[in-house]
Tab-separated table of C-alpha atoms in Angstrom:
chain	number	residue	atom	x	y	z
S	1	MET	CA	14.040	61.528	-170.100
S	2	LYS	CA	13.160	59.876	-166.818
S	3	ALA	CA	9.944	61.178	-165.288
S	4	PHE	CA	10.311	63.243	-162.155
S	5	THR	CA	9.229	61.521	-158.929
S	6	TYR	CA	9.226	63.011	-155.453
S	7	SER	CA	7.344	60.836	-152.982
S	8	ALA	CA	4.793	58.087	-153.229
S	9	SER	CA	2.582	60.079	-150.882
S	10	VAL	CA	2.965	63.372	-152.809
S	11	PRO	CA	1.963	63.004	-156.488
S	12	VAL	CA	3.602	65.193	-159.120
S	13	LEU	CA	1.216	67.855	-160.373
S	14	ALA	CA	3.479	69.612	-162.907
S	15	GLU	CA	6.978	69.857	-164.341
S	16	CYS	CA	8.247	73.142	-165.721
S	17	ASP	CA	11.255	75.208	-166.681
S	18	VAL	CA	10.395	78.096	-164.343
S	19	LEU	CA	8.323	77.910	-161.189
S	20	VAL	CA	7.125	81.272	-159.847
S	21	VAL	CA	5.981	81.260	-156.224
S	22	GLY	CA	3.596	84.142	-155.578
S	23	GLY	CA	1.131	85.742	-157.981
S	24	GLY	CA	1.536	89.360	-156.932
S	25	SER	CA	2.989	92.174	-159.010
S	26	ALA	CA	6.507	90.716	-159.007
S	27	GLY	CA	5.405	87.128	-159.600
S	28	CYS	CA	2.953	87.870	-162.401
S	29	SER	CA	5.499	90.053	-164.162
S	30	ALA	CA	8.132	87.311	-163.791
S	31	ALA	CA	5.803	84.639	-165.127
S	32	VAL	CA	4.866	86.671	-168.213
S	33	ALA	CA	8.500	87.580	-168.948
S	34	ALA	CA	9.687	83.974	-168.666
S	35	ALA	CA	6.829	82.509	-170.705
S	36	ARG	CA	7.394	84.982	-173.526
S	37	GLN	CA	10.905	83.547	-173.878
S	38	GLY	CA	9.396	80.134	-174.551
S	39	ALA	CA	9.869	78.724	-171.046
S	40	ARG	CA	7.276	76.402	-169.536
S	41	VAL	CA	6.068	78.408	-166.567
S	42	VAL	CA	3.955	77.477	-163.552
S	43	LEU	CA	2.675	80.311	-161.358
S	44	LEU	CA	1.504	79.526	-157.819
S	45	GLU	CA	-0.897	81.835	-155.995
S	46	ARG	CA	-2.574	81.208	-152.627
S	47	TYR	CA	-5.657	83.328	-153.382
S	48	GLY	CA	-8.265	82.868	-156.096
S	49	PHE	CA	-6.956	85.857	-158.062
S	50	LEU	CA	-3.707	87.390	-159.253
S	51	GLY	CA	-2.310	90.809	-158.379
S	52	GLY	CA	-1.236	90.276	-154.779
S	53	THR	CA	-1.097	93.425	-152.675
S	54	GLY	CA	-2.042	95.462	-155.743
S	55	ALA	CA	-5.401	93.686	-155.924
S	56	ALA	CA	-5.995	92.756	-152.284
S	57	VAL	CA	-4.812	95.798	-150.323
S	58	LEU	CA	-3.966	98.781	-152.524
S	59	ASP	CA	-5.488	100.624	-155.470
S	60	THR	CA	-2.461	102.698	-156.461
S	61	PHE	CA	0.862	101.915	-158.130
S	62	TYR	CA	3.691	103.971	-156.679
S	63	GLY	CA	7.286	103.935	-157.867
S	64	PHE	CA	6.604	104.589	-161.562
S	65	TYR	CA	7.805	108.191	-161.261
S	66	THR	CA	10.363	110.136	-159.279
S	67	PRO	CA	8.915	112.634	-156.788
S	68	GLY	CA	9.913	116.275	-156.467
S	69	LEU	CA	10.188	119.045	-159.034
S	70	VAL	CA	11.671	116.808	-161.750
S	71	GLU	CA	9.319	113.934	-162.560
S	72	LYS	CA	10.903	111.077	-164.487
S	73	LYS	CA	9.276	107.792	-165.424
S	74	VAL	CA	11.527	104.978	-164.209
S	75	VAL	CA	9.512	101.794	-164.856
S	76	GLY	CA	8.596	100.322	-168.240
S	77	GLY	CA	7.900	97.151	-170.183
S	78	ILE	CA	5.368	94.709	-168.759
S	79	PRO	CA	4.336	97.307	-166.132
S	80	ASP	CA	3.209	99.556	-168.996
S	81	GLU	CA	1.042	96.759	-170.352
S	82	VAL	CA	-0.683	96.411	-166.991
S	83	VAL	CA	-1.315	100.147	-166.845
S	84	GLY	CA	-2.520	100.094	-170.460
S	85	GLY	CA	-5.019	97.353	-169.718
S	86	LEU	CA	-6.486	99.407	-166.894
S	87	GLU	CA	-6.504	102.606	-168.909
S	88	ARG	CA	-8.323	101.028	-171.846
S	89	ARG	CA	-11.130	100.049	-169.483
S	90	GLY	CA	-11.422	103.579	-168.109
S	91	VAL	CA	-10.466	102.661	-164.536
S	92	LEU	CA	-7.133	104.471	-164.209
S	93	LEU	CA	-6.212	107.968	-163.123
S	94	LYS	CA	-2.863	109.584	-162.403
S	95	ARG	CA	-2.788	111.408	-159.099
S	96	PRO	CA	-0.227	114.183	-158.577
S	97	ASN	CA	2.521	114.076	-155.980
S	98	THR	CA	0.371	115.104	-153.037
S	99	TYR	CA	1.759	112.907	-150.272
S	100	GLY	CA	5.490	112.580	-150.822
S	101	ALA	CA	6.117	109.376	-152.753
S	102	GLY	CA	5.562	110.872	-156.210
S	103	ALA	CA	2.671	110.590	-158.643
S	104	GLY	CA	0.499	107.547	-158.168
S	105	LEU	CA	-1.502	105.538	-160.693
S	106	THR	CA	-4.854	104.807	-159.067
S	107	TYR	CA	-7.028	102.048	-160.532
S	108	ASP	CA	-9.853	99.614	-159.830
S	109	PRO	CA	-8.373	96.544	-158.049
S	110	GLU	CA	-11.142	94.271	-159.342
S	111	THR	CA	-10.289	95.112	-162.934
S	112	LEU	CA	-6.596	94.591	-162.204
S	113	LYS	CA	-7.354	90.931	-161.476
S	114	VAL	CA	-8.795	90.533	-164.981
S	115	VAL	CA	-5.895	92.393	-166.613
S	116	TRP	CA	-3.456	89.958	-165.039
S	117	ASP	CA	-5.640	86.987	-166.042
S	118	GLU	CA	-5.410	88.113	-169.642
S	119	LEU	CA	-1.662	88.818	-169.620
S	120	VAL	CA	-0.611	85.497	-168.080
S	121	SER	CA	-3.052	83.527	-170.237
S	122	ALA	CA	-1.845	85.181	-173.446
S	123	ALA	CA	1.749	84.388	-172.477
S	124	GLY	CA	0.925	80.705	-171.947
S	125	VAL	CA	1.545	80.582	-168.198
S	126	ARG	CA	0.034	77.663	-166.298
S	127	VAL	CA	-1.657	79.341	-163.327
S	128	LEU	CA	-2.456	77.411	-160.147
S	129	LEU	CA	-4.758	79.482	-157.932
S	130	HIS	CA	-5.690	78.376	-154.415
S	131	ALA	CA	-2.247	76.739	-154.331
S	132	TYR	CA	-0.211	77.359	-151.189
S	133	PHE	CA	3.573	76.946	-151.172
S	134	ALA	CA	4.404	74.493	-148.360
S	135	ASP	CA	8.015	73.382	-148.771
S	136	VAL	CA	10.937	73.046	-151.150
S	137	ILE	CA	12.149	69.940	-152.929
S	138	GLN	CA	15.876	70.342	-152.551
S	139	ASP	CA	19.130	68.760	-153.625
S	140	GLY	CA	21.895	70.636	-151.793
S	141	PRO	CA	22.129	74.188	-153.146
S	142	ARG	CA	19.609	73.405	-155.901
S	143	VAL	CA	15.851	73.729	-155.401
S	144	ARG	CA	14.282	71.131	-157.657
S	145	GLY	CA	10.715	72.243	-157.046
S	146	ALA	CA	8.068	72.820	-154.420
S	147	VAL	CA	5.500	70.978	-152.369
S	148	VAL	CA	2.173	72.720	-152.839
S	149	GLY	CA	-1.018	72.557	-150.801
S	150	THR	CA	-4.114	72.170	-153.002
S	151	LYS	CA	-7.755	71.175	-152.580
S	152	ARG	CA	-6.682	67.632	-153.479
S	153	GLY	CA	-3.929	67.590	-150.877
S	154	LEU	CA	-0.180	68.020	-151.205
S	155	ARG	CA	1.269	67.984	-154.709
S	156	ALA	CA	4.786	68.355	-156.109
S	157	VAL	CA	5.852	70.793	-158.829
S	158	ALA	CA	9.267	70.167	-160.391
S	159	ALA	CA	11.260	73.051	-161.852
S	160	ARG	CA	14.591	73.892	-163.450
S	161	ALA	CA	14.640	77.410	-161.943
S	162	VAL	CA	12.559	79.043	-159.230
S	163	VAL	CA	11.463	82.672	-158.807
S	164	ASP	CA	10.686	83.474	-155.171
S	165	ALA	CA	8.083	86.222	-155.438
S	166	SER	CA	6.379	85.292	-152.182
S	167	GLY	CA	7.085	88.680	-150.604
S	168	ASP	CA	8.332	86.933	-147.466
S	169	ALA	CA	11.236	85.009	-149.061
S	170	ASP	CA	9.404	81.778	-148.226
S	171	VAL	CA	11.340	79.685	-150.747
S	172	VAL	CA	14.735	81.035	-149.699
S	173	ALA	CA	13.924	80.562	-146.018
S	174	ARG	CA	12.733	76.972	-146.463
S	175	ALA	CA	15.786	76.164	-148.602
S	176	GLY	CA	18.169	77.410	-145.910
S	177	GLY	CA	19.292	80.570	-147.691
S	178	PRO	CA	20.410	83.475	-145.497
S	179	PHE	CA	18.082	86.362	-144.761
S	180	GLU	CA	17.458	89.168	-142.296
S	181	ASP	CA	14.150	88.778	-140.461
S	182	ALA	CA	12.874	92.295	-139.765
S	183	GLY	CA	10.032	91.008	-137.628
S	184	ALA	CA	12.235	88.922	-135.366
S	185	LEU	CA	14.615	91.884	-135.002
S	186	GLY	CA	11.742	94.179	-134.024
S	187	ILE	CA	12.398	96.638	-136.859
S	188	ALA	CA	9.695	95.619	-139.345
S	189	GLN	CA	7.601	98.437	-140.750
S	190	SER	CA	4.046	98.712	-139.488
S	191	LEU	CA	1.140	96.914	-141.143
S	192	THR	CA	-1.936	98.645	-142.566
S	193	THR	CA	-5.507	97.549	-143.239
S	194	THR	CA	-6.836	99.787	-145.986
S	195	PHE	CA	-10.538	100.446	-146.407
S	196	LYS	CA	-12.874	101.914	-149.020
S	197	VAL	CA	-15.340	104.654	-148.092
S	198	ILE	CA	-18.502	105.212	-150.153
S	199	ASN	CA	-21.170	107.957	-150.181
S	200	VAL	CA	-18.476	110.605	-149.835
S	201	ASP	CA	-18.844	114.198	-150.997
S	202	VAL	CA	-15.553	113.893	-152.830
S	203	ALA	CA	-15.221	117.571	-153.766
S	204	ARG	CA	-15.440	118.672	-150.140
S	205	ALA	CA	-13.300	115.823	-148.849
S	206	LYS	CA	-10.627	116.429	-151.477
S	207	SER	CA	-10.490	120.167	-150.780
S	208	PHE	CA	-9.989	119.706	-147.034
S	209	PRO	CA	-6.281	120.454	-146.375
S	210	LYS	CA	-4.103	117.521	-145.409
S	211	LYS	CA	-2.526	119.307	-142.451
S	212	GLU	CA	-5.942	120.207	-141.091
S	213	LEU	CA	-6.940	116.542	-141.340
S	214	TRP	CA	-3.863	115.607	-139.330
S	215	ALA	CA	-4.641	118.283	-136.738
S	216	LEU	CA	-8.145	116.812	-136.371
S	217	MET	CA	-6.599	113.378	-135.838
S	218	GLU	CA	-4.412	114.739	-133.037
S	219	ALA	CA	-7.372	116.421	-131.383
S	220	ALA	CA	-9.638	113.400	-131.801
S	221	ALA	CA	-7.100	111.141	-130.125
S	222	SER	CA	-7.404	113.235	-126.968
S	223	GLU	CA	-11.208	112.920	-127.173
S	224	GLY	CA	-11.150	109.139	-126.960
S	225	TYR	CA	-10.788	108.082	-130.604
S	226	ARG	CA	-8.224	105.293	-130.951
S	227	LEU	CA	-6.061	106.552	-133.830
S	228	PRO	CA	-2.503	105.152	-133.680
S	229	ARG	CA	-1.459	106.999	-136.828
S	230	LYS	CA	-1.951	110.750	-136.871
S	231	GLU	CA	-1.137	111.557	-140.526
S	232	GLY	CA	-2.856	108.980	-142.650
S	233	SER	CA	-4.353	109.768	-146.046
S	234	ALA	CA	-7.490	109.299	-148.120
S	235	HIS	CA	-7.529	109.700	-151.884
S	236	VAL	CA	-9.855	109.892	-154.844
S	237	THR	CA	-10.609	106.908	-157.069
S	238	PRO	CA	-11.957	106.457	-160.615
S	239	PHE	CA	-15.448	106.131	-159.130
S	240	GLN	CA	-17.941	108.759	-158.022
S	241	GLY	CA	-18.380	109.120	-154.265
S	242	VAL	CA	-15.597	106.669	-153.411
S	243	MET	CA	-12.415	107.356	-151.454
S	244	VAL	CA	-9.751	104.878	-150.334
S	245	THR	CA	-7.740	105.276	-147.146
S	246	ASN	CA	-4.238	104.475	-145.935
S	247	MET	CA	-4.665	105.283	-142.252
S	248	THR	CA	-4.464	102.337	-139.889
S	249	ARG	CA	-1.208	101.311	-138.209
S	250	VAL	CA	-0.482	97.972	-136.535
S	251	ALA	CA	3.059	98.100	-135.190
S	252	GLY	CA	5.521	95.643	-133.704
S	253	VAL	CA	4.343	92.640	-135.712
S	254	ASP	CA	6.411	89.742	-137.016
S	255	ALA	CA	4.191	88.910	-139.975
S	256	THR	CA	5.777	85.463	-140.402
S	257	ASP	CA	4.486	84.479	-136.938
S	258	PRO	CA	1.055	82.853	-137.458
S	259	ASP	CA	-0.364	84.035	-134.127
S	260	ALA	CA	1.007	87.578	-134.451
S	261	LEU	CA	-0.308	87.919	-138.000
S	262	SER	CA	-3.742	86.658	-136.955
S	263	ARG	CA	-3.926	89.205	-134.143
S	264	ALA	CA	-2.776	91.933	-136.530
S	265	GLU	CA	-5.562	91.141	-138.996
S	266	MET	CA	-8.199	91.551	-136.288
S	267	GLU	CA	-6.569	94.681	-134.881
S	268	GLY	CA	-6.410	96.252	-138.344
S	269	ARG	CA	-10.116	95.710	-138.957
S	270	GLY	CA	-10.970	97.231	-135.588
S	271	GLN	CA	-8.836	100.269	-136.336
S	272	ALA	CA	-10.482	100.685	-139.737
S	273	LEU	CA	-13.915	101.063	-138.171
S	274	GLU	CA	-12.539	103.555	-135.655
S	275	TYR	CA	-10.964	105.682	-138.389
S	276	LEU	CA	-14.250	105.551	-140.292
S	277	ARG	CA	-16.063	106.786	-137.180
S	278	PHE	CA	-13.574	109.643	-136.943
S	279	LEU	CA	-14.040	110.586	-140.607
S	280	ARG	CA	-17.837	110.658	-140.292
S	281	ASP	CA	-17.786	112.649	-137.073
S	282	LYS	CA	-15.037	115.141	-137.792
S	283	VAL	CA	-14.085	115.545	-141.464
S	284	PRO	CA	-16.049	117.577	-144.050
S	285	GLY	CA	-17.429	115.467	-146.885
S	286	TYR	CA	-17.717	112.269	-144.869
S	287	GLU	CA	-20.954	113.023	-142.997
S	288	ARG	CA	-22.927	110.309	-144.872
S	289	ALA	CA	-19.988	108.003	-145.539
S	290	GLU	CA	-20.259	104.241	-145.202
S	291	LEU	CA	-17.753	101.408	-145.253
S	292	GLY	CA	-17.393	100.145	-148.816
S	293	GLY	CA	-15.014	97.309	-148.013
S	294	LEU	CA	-11.864	96.286	-146.171
S	295	SER	CA	-8.661	95.096	-147.789
S	296	VAL	CA	-8.680	91.331	-148.396
S	297	ASN	CA	-5.806	91.037	-145.943
S	298	ILE	CA	-3.729	93.412	-143.894
S	299	GLY	CA	-0.982	95.122	-145.878
S	300	VAL	CA	2.466	93.833	-144.913
S	301	ARG	CA	5.392	96.078	-145.785
S	302	GLU	CA	8.394	94.121	-144.503
S	303	THR	CA	9.303	90.667	-143.240
S	304	ARG	CA	12.297	88.659	-144.474
S	305	ARG	CA	14.877	90.262	-146.763
S	306	ILE	CA	17.364	87.866	-148.337
S	307	ARG	CA	21.118	88.144	-148.043
S	308	GLY	CA	22.054	88.226	-151.691
S	309	GLU	CA	25.223	88.603	-153.693
S	310	TYR	CA	24.837	92.346	-153.118
S	311	TRP	CA	23.224	94.134	-150.141
S	312	ILE	CA	21.671	97.496	-151.084
S	313	THR	CA	22.266	100.107	-148.376
S	314	ARG	CA	20.731	103.385	-147.261
S	315	GLU	CA	23.820	105.144	-148.618
S	316	ASP	CA	23.330	103.503	-152.022
S	317	VAL	CA	19.767	104.819	-152.178
S	318	LEU	CA	20.392	108.364	-150.995
S	319	SER	CA	23.466	108.770	-153.227
S	320	ALA	CA	21.521	107.424	-156.245
S	321	ARG	CA	24.203	104.799	-156.862
S	322	LYS	CA	24.525	103.153	-160.259
S	323	PHE	CA	25.549	99.526	-160.911
S	324	PRO	CA	26.855	97.778	-164.050
S	325	ASP	CA	24.382	94.912	-163.550
S	326	ALA	CA	21.332	97.132	-163.026
S	327	VAL	CA	18.020	95.479	-163.957
S	328	ALA	CA	15.614	98.112	-162.557
S	329	ARG	CA	15.551	101.653	-161.185
S	330	CYS	CA	13.950	103.375	-158.205
S	331	GLY	CA	13.444	107.043	-157.399
S	332	ALA	CA	11.086	106.634	-154.446
S	333	PRO	CA	12.109	108.108	-151.096
S	334	ILE	CA	12.907	106.089	-148.006
S	335	GLU	CA	9.418	105.913	-146.493
S	336	GLU	CA	9.522	104.384	-143.036
S	337	HIS	CA	6.230	103.520	-141.364
S	338	HIS	CA	7.593	103.110	-137.849
S	339	ALA	CA	5.634	102.490	-134.656
S	340	GLY	CA	4.972	106.190	-133.971
S	341	GLY	CA	2.183	108.398	-135.222
S	342	ASP	CA	4.031	109.811	-138.241
S	343	THR	CA	6.074	108.522	-141.199
S	344	ARG	CA	9.769	109.287	-141.729
S	345	TRP	CA	10.880	110.384	-145.210
S	346	GLU	CA	14.354	110.703	-146.749
S	347	TYR	CA	14.703	111.731	-150.397
S	348	LEU	CA	17.118	111.075	-153.216
S	349	PRO	CA	18.445	114.121	-155.090
S	350	ASP	CA	15.614	115.598	-157.157
S	351	GLY	CA	14.923	113.536	-160.276
S	352	GLU	CA	17.604	110.950	-159.449
S	353	THR	CA	17.289	107.179	-159.178
S	354	VAL	CA	19.162	104.314	-157.568
S	355	ASP	CA	19.853	101.169	-159.584
S	356	ILE	CA	18.687	97.734	-158.445
S	357	PRO	CA	21.514	95.325	-159.323
S	358	TYR	CA	20.844	91.793	-160.524
S	359	ARG	CA	23.078	90.533	-157.717
S	360	ALA	CA	20.553	91.801	-155.140
S	361	LEU	CA	18.062	89.262	-156.509
S	362	LEU	CA	20.398	86.265	-156.133
S	363	PRO	CA	20.292	84.609	-152.684
S	364	GLN	CA	23.600	83.401	-151.330
S	365	GLY	CA	24.079	79.640	-151.286
S	366	LEU	CA	21.318	78.719	-153.750
S	367	GLU	CA	22.106	77.995	-157.397
S	368	ASN	CA	18.812	78.188	-159.241
S	369	VAL	CA	16.680	80.582	-157.198
S	370	VAL	CA	16.124	84.274	-157.932
S	371	VAL	CA	13.891	86.590	-155.905
S	372	ALA	CA	11.656	89.441	-157.012
S	373	GLY	CA	9.704	91.957	-154.990
S	374	ARG	CA	10.010	93.182	-151.433
S	375	CYS	CA	12.155	90.253	-150.254
S	376	LEU	CA	15.186	91.492	-152.235
S	377	SER	CA	18.620	91.877	-150.640
S	378	ALA	CA	18.497	95.321	-149.018
S	379	SER	CA	18.860	96.929	-145.633
S	380	HIS	CA	15.828	98.027	-143.632
S	381	GLU	CA	16.278	101.618	-144.792
S	382	ALA	CA	16.992	100.838	-148.447
S	383	HIS	CA	14.061	98.451	-148.541
S	384	ALA	CA	11.777	101.289	-147.399
S	385	SER	CA	12.496	102.953	-150.747
S	386	ILE	CA	12.637	100.005	-153.133
S	387	ARG	CA	9.539	98.069	-151.975
S	388	SER	CA	7.014	100.070	-154.094
S	389	ILE	CA	4.872	98.133	-156.567
S	390	GLY	CA	6.506	99.849	-159.540
S	391	GLN	CA	9.853	98.368	-158.522
S	392	CYS	CA	8.283	94.978	-157.752
S	393	LEU	CA	6.920	94.875	-161.301
S	394	ALA	CA	10.312	95.844	-162.725
S	395	MET	CA	12.220	93.319	-160.611
S	396	GLY	CA	9.730	90.649	-161.591
S	397	GLN	CA	10.248	91.021	-165.318
S	398	ALA	CA	14.033	90.944	-164.782
S	399	ALA	CA	13.880	87.849	-162.558
S	400	GLY	CA	11.543	85.997	-164.901
S	401	LEU	CA	13.669	86.805	-167.932
S	402	ALA	CA	16.821	85.692	-166.104
S	403	ALA	CA	15.192	82.414	-165.055
S	404	ALA	CA	14.217	81.715	-168.662
S	405	LEU	CA	17.739	82.505	-169.901
S	406	ALA	CA	19.521	80.487	-167.209
S	407	LYS	CA	21.040	77.399	-168.819
S	408	GLY	CA	20.352	74.428	-166.594
S	409	GLY	CA	18.905	76.828	-164.055
S	410	ASP	CA	22.294	78.412	-163.322
S	411	LEU	CA	21.190	81.951	-162.512
S	412	ARG	CA	24.711	83.159	-161.717
S	413	GLY	CA	25.779	82.084	-165.166
S	414	VAL	CA	23.312	84.395	-166.904
S	415	ASP	CA	25.045	86.866	-169.221
S	416	VAL	CA	24.134	90.183	-167.573
S	417	GLY	CA	24.802	92.087	-170.781
S	418	GLU	CA	22.296	89.922	-172.650
S	419	LEU	CA	19.831	90.200	-169.771
S	420	ARG	CA	20.012	93.991	-169.830
S	421	SER	CA	19.750	94.119	-173.627
S	422	ARG	CA	16.633	91.972	-173.641
S	423	LEU	CA	15.091	94.016	-170.841
S	424	LEU	CA	15.617	97.156	-172.901
S	425	GLU	CA	14.007	95.451	-175.901
S	426	MET	CA	10.996	94.685	-173.663
S	427	GLY	CA	10.679	98.382	-172.809
S	428	ALA	CA	12.341	98.339	-169.395
S	429	LEU	CA	14.006	101.572	-168.280
S	430	LEU	CA	17.583	101.032	-167.106
């Protein structure tokens, strides 16, 4: 077979069956699923660790369970292995449905990085950390690979099939696939810088009623505290004296705009210190609290969403619609972090779930690209339900498996019945 060449000025770094762009929850899950089918897999990640938002911003997996009176587990397979790796190390706790999105699985983000290291290594994935996706190598509707920024300059990675798990649909956008840009439309959900608080009297902080906390936020805002969000939360962790917050709100940001994203990062850090000042001054249990760390980057909820072979709607979510090509399930409510001080919630019927169809992962106009994670094909409202990490993990294993099964990279030619059967064998819940 003739060796792949791209450009004399851009040497070829790797050739593979499946290239996964983005080493977050969706991308790692996709890489493991594809490699276990015998595919040669390359996983690109811009940071020096895997786990994405789950390791850099958050410490809780949501979306594993339905909220409400009837709790059902809706995610399984590779996600269970991740949870198991955390549990075996004693850094996992299940928190009850205290906020609205259902039970959460809270963990140590630093340990999560190691769990993913072990899973991808055992599967035989070639991992390229500190590797930034720069551009596609394209032949009409087929993406033949990617140009990657590395410490040794630009390099080319050739691939038969590509999983876009970038979160921002970077591959689809660069390849000319259609998408809806929430930031450009001014409808993108707000961004959040999370922060860790140490030296907390956890018992007192935990027992302080949520509504009283929100009332203090309202009052503090009139006293000169700059608190854009008036109903943020703080929760317990596996560690003594440590709480983690989800409080800050940076609204009106197009997170694909380099200048806007840079300003948002700085604004989020400033807000974090102001919320910490409020907690110390006003909230029982935080009198001696100190900043234990900021999220590695600001948490981005929504940017580009692809236009796929199917577009999931608000009505699909709220009616708990089922699809014959379902590859994952979601029971999480529509949780919209808009520009105001509160968060809007809309719930599915108690204990119900909406299916995520395989078609919603296939971008229109591209033959050998499949997406996984929050850049799936869904409306703004539907996306506000399906973007949870539990669903990103589930979509990832489906996308990676499909990419490995795709003959010649033809992702539309994948036998959906076989795909679903193999997902069930892996422990997925469909």
